[in-house]
Each structure stands twice: as C-alpha cells, then as structure tokens.
Amino acid sequence: MKKRGFTLIELMIVVSIIGVLSAIVVPKLMQRTQEAKVTAAMMQIKNFKTALEMFYLDNGFYPSTEQGLQALVKKPTTGREPKHYRTGGYIEKIPRDPWGNPYIYRCPGEHGAYDIISYGADGEPGGEGADKDITSW
C-alpha cells in the first residue's frame, strides 16, 4: 500500500493563503485595538468630569492644578482645603490612560474651568490618528 502525504507545492499554497489572510485581518484588528483605547480614554475623562462636578457641588471650587486629579481620591492637604469633602472620596483611584501615561489636569483650564488631556499613543501633545490628543472639551 502506498502512503499519501502532502507535497511541497500543496504546503506552499496553504502557507501563501494563510499569509494573505493574515495581511488582511491583522491590520484591521490593530485598528480596532486603537479605537478601543481612544474610547476608553474618552470614558475615563468623562468619569473624571463627573467626579469633578460632584467635588464642585460639595465644595464650591475645583481642585487646583497642584492638587490634581488625586484630590478626587484623597482630601487635599495643600492649597485650598475643601470644607465638605465626601467621605471615601469621589472616585476610587486615578488610572493612567490606556497607553500607560498619566492624564494631564489643569485648573483653571485654557478651554473651560478645567482641562483634562490624554496625549494619545505617542504621549506627546498634538498628533493624528492614534497619536491625537483626547481632551475634556
């Protein structure tokens, strides 16, 4: 009885098909990953804005730039002290942006009472695509 196996040509065709499919699918998946990170940054900024508004309603002012977003987690001990700080804070912790960089907080802001910024994938101001800044305004 004769043993039947795959020829080199058949294996080359299969590897070529897998290569073509990978070239089409992988970039689309990578694009989705970046889109998900941008969406996550936008949601985190929205959560900061909600917490900042609650802080403002309780205390009549926003945390200063020096106090930063950390003032939403723990009562500030420097600068203007909030008189009616909520027990347990306003959010549990200040996460880094989806690219592992800290969020930038400025109060007063250039675009409103405060500015919150993620510099995107490159961690630098400006940029396009995945490197574009995500802001609170």
GROMACS .gro file of N, CA and C in nm:
model
  411
    1MET      N    1   0.083  -0.116   0.000
    1MET     CA    2   0.000   0.000   0.000
    1MET      C    3   0.089   0.124   0.000
    2LYS      N    4   0.049   0.222  -0.077
    2LYS     CA    5   0.126   0.342  -0.096
    2LYS      C    6   0.082   0.448   0.007
    3LYS      N    7   0.180   0.511   0.078
    3LYS     CA    8   0.149   0.617   0.173
    3LYS      C    9   0.132   0.748   0.099
    4ARG      N   10   0.027   0.823   0.139
    4ARG     CA   11  -0.002   0.951   0.073
    4ARG      C   12   0.027   1.063   0.174
    5GLY      N   13   0.097   1.166   0.131
    5GLY     CA   14   0.129   1.282   0.214
    5GLY      C   15   0.108   1.409   0.134
    6PHE      N   16   0.140   1.520   0.195
    6PHE     CA   17   0.127   1.648   0.126
    6PHE      C   18   0.255   1.675   0.048
    7THR      N   19   0.238   1.730  -0.070
    7THR     CA   20   0.355   1.767  -0.150
    7THR      C   21   0.401   1.905  -0.106
    8LEU      N   22   0.520   1.939  -0.145
    8LEU     CA   23   0.575   2.070  -0.111
    8LEU      C   24   0.490   2.181  -0.174
    9ILE      N   25   0.442   2.160  -0.292
    9ILE     CA   26   0.358   2.260  -0.360
    9ILE      C   27   0.229   2.283  -0.280
   10GLU      N   28   0.166   2.178  -0.235
   10GLU     CA   29   0.042   2.192  -0.157
   10GLU      C   30   0.067   2.270  -0.027
   11LEU      N   31   0.178   2.240   0.041
   11LEU     CA   32   0.212   2.312   0.163
   11LEU      C   33   0.240   2.460   0.133
   12MET      N   34   0.309   2.489   0.024
   12MET     CA   35   0.338   2.628  -0.013
   12MET      C   36   0.209   2.705  -0.042
   13ILE      N   37   0.113   2.642  -0.104
   13ILE     CA   38  -0.014   2.708  -0.135
   13ILE      C   39  -0.088   2.740  -0.005
   14VAL      N   40  -0.093   2.647   0.087
   14VAL     CA   41  -0.160   2.669   0.216
   14VAL      C   42  -0.092   2.782   0.293
   15VAL      N   43   0.041   2.781   0.299
   15VAL     CA   44   0.114   2.887   0.370
   15VAL      C   45   0.089   3.022   0.303
   16SER      N   46   0.083   3.026   0.171
   16SER     CA   47   0.056   3.151   0.100
   16SER      C   48  -0.083   3.204   0.132
   17ILE      N   49  -0.182   3.116   0.135
   17ILE     CA   50  -0.320   3.157   0.168
   17ILE      C   51  -0.325   3.213   0.311
   18ILE      N   52  -0.260   3.146   0.404
   18ILE     CA   53  -0.257   3.194   0.543
   18ILE      C   54  -0.188   3.331   0.550
   19GLY      N   55  -0.081   3.348   0.475
   19GLY     CA   56  -0.010   3.476   0.472
   19GLY      C   57  -0.097   3.589   0.418
   20VAL      N   58  -0.172   3.563   0.310
   20VAL     CA   59  -0.260   3.665   0.252
   20VAL      C   60  -0.371   3.701   0.351
   21LEU      N   61  -0.432   3.600   0.413
   21LEU     CA   62  -0.538   3.627   0.511
   21LEU      C   63  -0.484   3.706   0.630
   22SER      N   64  -0.365   3.674   0.675
   22SER     CA   65  -0.305   3.747   0.787
   22SER      C   66  -0.279   3.892   0.750
   23ALA      N   67  -0.233   3.915   0.628
   23ALA     CA   68  -0.205   4.051   0.583
   23ALA      C   69  -0.333   4.135   0.578
   24ILE      N   70  -0.446   4.073   0.558
   24ILE     CA   71  -0.573   4.144   0.552
   24ILE      C   72  -0.632   4.162   0.692
   25VAL      N   73  -0.631   4.059   0.774
   25VAL     CA   74  -0.700   4.059   0.903
   25VAL      C   75  -0.623   4.133   1.012
   26VAL      N   76  -0.494   4.113   1.025
   26VAL     CA   77  -0.416   4.170   1.136
   26VAL      C   78  -0.423   4.323   1.140
   27PRO      N   79  -0.404   4.395   1.029
   27PRO     CA   80  -0.416   4.542   1.038
   27PRO      C   81  -0.554   4.589   1.084
   28LYS      N   82  -0.659   4.519   1.043
   28LYS     CA   83  -0.793   4.557   1.086
   28LYS      C   84  -0.809   4.536   1.236
   29LEU      N   85  -0.753   4.429   1.289
   29LEU     CA   86  -0.759   4.405   1.434
   29LEU      C   87  -0.680   4.510   1.511
   30MET      N   88  -0.564   4.549   1.458
   30MET     CA   89  -0.482   4.650   1.523
   30MET      C   90  -0.555   4.785   1.526
   31GLN      N   91  -0.626   4.817   1.419
   31GLN     CA   92  -0.703   4.941   1.413
   31GLN      C   93  -0.813   4.939   1.519
   32ARG      N   94  -0.878   4.827   1.537
   32ARG     CA   95  -0.983   4.814   1.639
   32ARG      C   96  -0.926   4.833   1.779
   33THR      N   97  -0.806   4.783   1.802
   33THR     CA   98  -0.742   4.799   1.933
   33THR      C   99  -0.721   4.946   1.964
   34GLN      N  100  -0.672   5.022   1.867
   34GLN     CA  101  -0.650   5.165   1.888
   34GLN      C  102  -0.783   5.239   1.910
   35GLU      N  103  -0.885   5.202   1.834
   35GLU     CA  104  -1.017   5.263   1.852
   35GLU      C  105  -1.070   5.236   1.993
   36ALA      N  106  -1.049   5.115   2.042
   36ALA     CA  107  -1.095   5.079   2.177
   36ALA      C  108  -1.021   5.161   2.282
   37LYS      N  109  -0.892   5.186   2.262
   37LYS     CA  110  -0.815   5.266   2.357
   37LYS      C  111  -0.862   5.411   2.358
   38VAL      N  112  -0.892   5.465   2.241
   38VAL     CA  113  -0.943   5.602   2.234
   38VAL      C  114  -1.077   5.611   2.308
   39THR      N  115  -1.164   5.514   2.285
   39THR     CA  116  -1.294   5.512   2.352
   39THR      C  117  -1.277   5.500   2.503
   40ALA      N  118  -1.183   5.416   2.547
   40ALA     CA  119  -1.159   5.401   2.691
   40ALA      C  120  -1.109   5.532   2.751
   41ALA      N  121  -1.020   5.602   2.683
   41ALA     CA  122  -0.971   5.731   2.733
   41ALA      C  123  -1.084   5.832   2.743
   42MET      N  124  -1.172   5.835   2.643
   42MET     CA  125  -1.286   5.927   2.646
   42MET      C  126  -1.378   5.896   2.764
   43MET      N  127  -1.398   5.769   2.792
   43MET     CA  128  -1.484   5.730   2.906
   43MET      C  129  -1.419   5.765   3.039
   44GLN      N  130  -1.289   5.745   3.051
   44GLN     CA  131  -1.220   5.781   3.175
   44GLN      C  132  -1.227   5.932   3.198
   45ILE      N  133  -1.209   6.011   3.092
   45ILE     CA  134  -1.218   6.157   3.105
   45ILE      C  135  -1.360   6.196   3.146
   46LYS      N  136  -1.459   6.128   3.090
   46LYS     CA  137  -1.599   6.156   3.128
   46LYS      C  138  -1.621   6.125   3.277
   47ASN      N  139  -1.563   6.016   3.326
   47ASN     CA  140  -1.574   5.982   3.468
   47ASN      C  141  -1.507   6.087   3.556
   48PHE      N  142  -1.390   6.137   3.512
   48PHE     CA  143  -1.323   6.245   3.587
   48PHE      C  144  -1.411   6.369   3.592
   49LYS      N  145  -1.473   6.402   3.478
   49LYS     CA  146  -1.558   6.521   3.473
   49LYS      C  147  -1.676   6.508   3.571
   50THR      N  148  -1.736   6.391   3.576
   50THR     CA  149  -1.848   6.368   3.669
   50THR      C  150  -1.800   6.384   3.813
   51ALA      N  151  -1.687   6.325   3.846
   51ALA     CA  152  -1.632   6.335   3.982
   51ALA      C  153  -1.596   6.481   4.014
   52LEU      N  154  -1.539   6.553   3.917
   52LEU     CA  155  -1.504   6.693   3.940
   52LEU      C  156  -1.629   6.778   3.964
   53GLU      N  157  -1.737   6.748   3.894
   53GLU     CA  158  -1.861   6.823   3.915
   53GLU      C  159  -1.918   6.795   4.054
   54MET      N  160  -1.909   6.670   4.099
   54MET     CA  161  -1.955   6.637   4.235
   54MET      C  162  -1.869   6.709   4.339
   55PHE      N  163  -1.737   6.712   4.317
   55PHE     CA  164  -1.645   6.784   4.405
   55PHE      C  165  -1.686   6.931   4.411
   56TYR      N  166  -1.712   6.990   4.294
   56TYR     CA  167  -1.751   7.131   4.286
   56TYR      C  168  -1.882   7.157   4.361
   57LEU      N  169  -1.980   7.070   4.340
   57LEU     CA  170  -2.109   7.089   4.408
   57LEU      C  171  -2.094   7.083   4.560
   58ASP      N  172  -2.008   6.996   4.608
   58ASP     CA  173  -1.987   6.983   4.752
   58ASP      C  174  -1.905   7.097   4.810
   59ASN      N  175  -1.808   7.150   4.734
   59ASN     CA  176  -1.709   7.241   4.790
   59ASN      C  177  -1.707   7.382   4.729
   60GLY      N  178  -1.773   7.401   4.616
   60GLY     CA  179  -1.779   7.533   4.555
   60GLY      C  180  -1.659   7.573   4.472
   61PHE      N  181  -1.565   7.482   4.452
   61PHE     CA  182  -1.448   7.508   4.367
   61PHE      C  183  -1.396   7.375   4.314
   62TYR      N  184  -1.314   7.382   4.208
   62TYR     CA  185  -1.249   7.262   4.153
   62TYR      C  186  -1.110   7.251   4.214
   63PRO      N  187  -1.056   7.129   4.222
   63PRO     CA  188  -0.919   7.116   4.271
   63PRO      C  189  -0.823   7.196   4.182
   64SER      N  190  -0.719   7.250   4.242
   64SER     CA  191  -0.620   7.327   4.166
   64SER      C  192  -0.533   7.232   4.083
   65THR      N  193  -0.456   7.291   3.994
   65THR     CA  194  -0.362   7.211   3.914
   65THR      C  195  -0.266   7.137   4.007
   66GLU      N  196  -0.220   7.204   4.112
   66GLU     CA  197  -0.125   7.142   4.205
   66GLU      C  198  -0.188   7.024   4.279
   67GLN      N  199  -0.314   7.038   4.317
   67GLN     CA  200  -0.383   6.928   4.385
   67GLN      C  201  -0.410   6.814   4.289
   68GLY      N  202  -0.437   6.848   4.165
   68GLY     CA  203  -0.455   6.749   4.059
   68GLY      C  204  -0.577   6.660   4.077
   69LEU      N  205  -0.587   6.562   3.989
   69LEU     CA  206  -0.698   6.467   3.994
   69LEU      C  207  -0.694   6.382   4.121
   70GLN      N  208  -0.577   6.375   4.184
   70GLN     CA  209  -0.563   6.297   4.307
   70GLN      C  210  -0.656   6.350   4.416
   71ALA      N  211  -0.697   6.477   4.404
   71ALA     CA  212  -0.790   6.536   4.501
   71ALA      C  213  -0.927   6.469   4.496
   72LEU      N  214  -0.953   6.394   4.390
   72LEU     CA  215  -1.079   6.321   4.380
   72LEU      C  216  -1.074   6.189   4.458
   73VAL      N  217  -0.954   6.145   4.490
   73VAL     CA  218  -0.936   6.018   4.561
   73VAL      C  219  -0.916   6.042   4.710
   74LYS      N  220  -0.836   6.143   4.742
   74LYS     CA  221  -0.800   6.171   4.881
   74LYS      C  222  -0.809   6.322   4.904
   75LYS      N  223  -0.861   6.360   5.019
   75LYS     CA  224  -0.878   6.502   5.053
   75LYS      C  225  -0.744   6.574   5.046
   76PRO      N  226  -0.738   6.683   4.971
   76PRO     CA  227  -0.612   6.757   4.959
   76PRO      C  228  -0.570   6.820   5.092
   77THR      N  229  -0.440   6.821   5.114
   77THR     CA  230  -0.385   6.882   5.236
   77THR      C  231  -0.307   7.009   5.203
   78THR      N  232  -0.292   7.040   5.074
   78THR     CA  233  -0.225   7.162   5.031
   78THR      C  234  -0.323   7.248   4.953
   79GLY      N  235  -0.292   7.376   4.944
   79GLY     CA  236  -0.378   7.465   4.868
   79GLY      C  237  -0.511   7.488   4.940
   80ARG      N  238  -0.610   7.523   4.864
   80ARG     CA  239  -0.743   7.549   4.919
   80ARG      C  240  -0.804   7.418   4.970
   81GLU      N  241  -0.840   7.417   5.096
   81GLU     CA  242  -0.891   7.293   5.157
   81GLU      C  243  -1.043   7.284   5.142
   82PRO      N  244  -1.091   7.172   5.089
   82PRO     CA  245  -1.236   7.155   5.075
   82PRO      C  246  -1.301   7.134   5.212
   83LYS      N  247  -1.407   7.209   5.241
   83LYS     CA  248  -1.475   7.201   5.372
   83LYS      C  249  -1.575   7.085   5.380
   84HIS      N  250  -1.630   7.046   5.265
   84HIS     CA  251  -1.733   6.942   5.265
   84HIS      C  252  -1.692   6.823   5.178
   85TYR      N  253  -1.570   6.778   5.198
   85TYR     CA  254  -1.516   6.667   5.119
   85TYR      C  255  -1.593   6.538   5.151
   86ARG      N  256  -1.632   6.467   5.048
   86ARG     CA  257  -1.710   6.345   5.064
   86ARG      C  258  -1.624   6.233   5.126
   87THR      N  259  -1.677   6.167   5.229
   87THR     CA  260  -1.608   6.055   5.291
   87THR      C  261  -1.585   5.946   5.186
   88GLY      N  262  -1.463   5.902   5.175
   88GLY     CA  263  -1.429   5.799   5.077
   88GLY      C  264  -1.389   5.855   4.942
   89GLY      N  265  -1.393   5.987   4.927
   89GLY     CA  266  -1.351   6.048   4.801
   89GLY      C  267  -1.460   6.043   4.694
   90TYR      N  268  -1.422   6.081   4.574
   90TYR     CA  269  -1.518   6.091   4.463
   90TYR      C  270  -1.499   5.980   4.360
   91ILE      N  271  -1.381   5.926   4.353
   91ILE     CA  272  -1.355   5.806   4.272
   91ILE      C  273  -1.252   5.722   4.346
   92GLU      N  274  -1.244   5.597   4.309
   92GLU     CA  275  -1.159   5.503   4.382
   92GLU      C  276  -1.010   5.526   4.359
   93LYS      N  277  -0.971   5.549   4.233
   93LYS     CA  278  -0.830   5.572   4.201
   93LYS      C  279  -0.821   5.648   4.069
   94ILE      N  280  -0.705   5.704   4.043
   94ILE     CA  281  -0.679   5.775   3.918
   94ILE      C  282  -0.601   5.680   3.828
   95PRO      N  283  -0.667   5.625   3.727
   95PRO     CA  284  -0.595   5.534   3.637
   95PRO      C  285  -0.507   5.613   3.539
   96ARG      N  286  -0.413   5.546   3.482
   96ARG     CA  287  -0.335   5.604   3.372
   96ARG      C  288  -0.419   5.589   3.246
   97ASP      N  289  -0.384   5.663   3.143
   97ASP     CA  290  -0.460   5.649   3.018
   97ASP      C  291  -0.431   5.511   2.957
   98PRO      N  292  -0.506   5.470   2.856
   98PRO     CA  293  -0.489   5.335   2.801
   98PRO      C  294  -0.350   5.305   2.745
   99TRP      N  295  -0.269   5.407   2.724
   99TRP     CA  296  -0.134   5.388   2.674
   99TRP      C  297  -0.031   5.391   2.787
  100GLY      N  298  -0.079   5.399   2.911
  100GLY     CA  299   0.009   5.395   3.028
  100GLY      C  300   0.065   5.529   3.072
  101ASN      N  301   0.014   5.638   3.016
  101ASN     CA  302   0.061   5.772   3.052
  101ASN      C  303  -0.036   5.838   3.151
  102PRO      N  304   0.015   5.929   3.234
  102PRO     CA  305  -0.076   5.999   3.326
  102PRO      C  306  -0.162   6.099   3.249
  103TYR      N  307  -0.282   6.123   3.300
  103TYR     CA  308  -0.368   6.228   3.244
  103TYR      C  309  -0.313   6.363   3.290
  104ILE      N  310  -0.330   6.464   3.206
  104ILE     CA  311  -0.290   6.600   3.239
  104ILE      C  312  -0.415   6.673   3.288
  105TYR      N  313  -0.403   6.739   3.403
  105TYR     CA  314  -0.515   6.816   3.460
  105TYR      C  315  -0.467   6.958   3.485
  106ARG      N  316  -0.546   7.055   3.438
  106ARG     CA  317  -0.514   7.196   3.461
  106ARG      C  318  -0.640   7.269   3.508
  107CYS      N  319  -0.623   7.345   3.616
  107CYS     CA  320  -0.734   7.426   3.666
  107CYS      C  321  -0.677   7.554   3.722
  108PRO      N  322  -0.710   7.669   3.667
  108PRO     CA  323  -0.808   7.687   3.560
  108PRO      C  324  -0.753   7.638   3.427
  109GLY      N  325  -0.844   7.596   3.340
  109GLY     CA  326  -0.805   7.545   3.211
  109GLY      C  327  -0.806   7.653   3.104
  110GLU      N  328  -0.748   7.623   2.993
  110GLU     CA  329  -0.748   7.714   2.878
  110GLU      C  330  -0.881   7.706   2.802
  111HIS      N  331  -0.953   7.595   2.820
  111HIS     CA  332  -1.076   7.571   2.743
  111HIS      C  333  -1.200   7.564   2.831
  112GLY      N  334  -1.189   7.599   2.956
  112GLY     CA  335  -1.301   7.594   3.049
  112GLY      C  336  -1.250   7.606   3.191
  113ALA      N  337  -1.334   7.569   3.286
  113ALA     CA  338  -1.294   7.575   3.426
  113ALA      C  339  -1.173   7.486   3.452
  114TYR      N  340  -1.164   7.376   3.380
  114TYR     CA  341  -1.051   7.284   3.391
  114TYR      C  342  -1.031   7.214   3.257
  115ASP      N  343  -0.912   7.162   3.236
  115ASP     CA  344  -0.880   7.082   3.118
  115ASP      C  345  -0.827   6.948   3.165
  116ILE      N  346  -0.871   6.841   3.098
  116ILE     CA  347  -0.817   6.708   3.121
  116ILE      C  348  -0.771   6.659   2.984
  117ILE      N  349  -0.648   6.608   2.977
  117ILE     CA  350  -0.590   6.570   2.849
  117ILE      C  351  -0.520   6.435   2.860
  118SER      N  352  -0.539   6.352   2.757
  118SER     CA  353  -0.455   6.235   2.733
  118SER      C  354  -0.385   6.265   2.602
  119TYR      N  355  -0.253   6.251   2.599
  119TYR     CA  356  -0.178   6.282   2.478
  119TYR      C  357  -0.178   6.168   2.376
  120GLY      N  358  -0.259   6.066   2.397
  120GLY     CA  359  -0.271   5.959   2.298
  120GLY      C  360  -0.156   5.862   2.301
  121ALA      N  361  -0.144   5.785   2.194
  121ALA     CA  362  -0.047   5.675   2.188
  121ALA      C  363   0.098   5.720   2.201
  122ASP      N  364   0.131   5.837   2.146
  122ASP     CA  365   0.270   5.882   2.149
  122ASP      C  366   0.308   5.954   2.278
  123GLY      N  367   0.209   5.990   2.360
  123GLY     CA  368   0.237   6.058   2.486
  123GLY      C  369   0.287   6.201   2.470
  124GLU      N  370   0.274   6.258   2.350
  124GLU     CA  371   0.320   6.393   2.320
  124GLU      C  372   0.203   6.480   2.275
  125PRO      N  373   0.208   6.610   2.302
  125PRO     CA  374   0.099   6.697   2.256
  125PRO      C  375   0.083   6.694   2.105
  126GLY      N  376  -0.042   6.706   2.060
  126GLY     CA  377  -0.072   6.706   1.916
  126GLY      C  378  -0.076   6.566   1.859
  127GLY      N  379  -0.068   6.556   1.730
  127GLY     CA  380  -0.066   6.427   1.664
  127GLY      C  381  -0.194   6.399   1.589
  128GLU      N  382  -0.191   6.293   1.512
  128GLU     CA  383  -0.305   6.250   1.433
  128GLU      C  384  -0.328   6.101   1.454
  129GLY      N  385  -0.447   6.056   1.420
  129GLY     CA  386  -0.479   5.914   1.436
  129GLY      C  387  -0.472   5.872   1.581
  130ALA      N  388  -0.402   5.762   1.609
  130ALA     CA  389  -0.390   5.711   1.746
  130ALA      C  390  -0.309   5.805   1.835
  131ASP      N  391  -0.227   5.892   1.774
  131ASP     CA  392  -0.145   5.986   1.850
  131ASP      C  393  -0.220   6.114   1.885
  132LYS      N  394  -0.342   6.129   1.835
  132LYS     CA  395  -0.420   6.251   1.858
  132LYS      C  396  -0.457   6.264   2.006
  133ASP      N  397  -0.452   6.388   2.057
  133ASP     CA  398  -0.490   6.414   2.196
  133ASP      C  399  -0.637   6.389   2.218
  134ILE      N  400  -0.671   6.336   2.334
  134ILE     CA  401  -0.812   6.319   2.375
  134ILE      C  402  -0.831   6.418   2.489
  135THR      N  403  -0.933   6.503   2.476
  135THR     CA  404  -0.949   6.613   2.572
  135THR      C  405  -1.089   6.616   2.633
  136SER      N  406  -1.103   6.698   2.737
  136SER     CA  407  -1.232   6.711   2.807
  136SER      C  408  -1.321   6.817   2.744
  137TRP      N  409  -1.273   6.890   2.647
  137TRP     CA  410  -1.355   6.995   2.585
  137TRP      C  411  -1.402   6.959   2.447
   0.00000   0.00000   0.00000
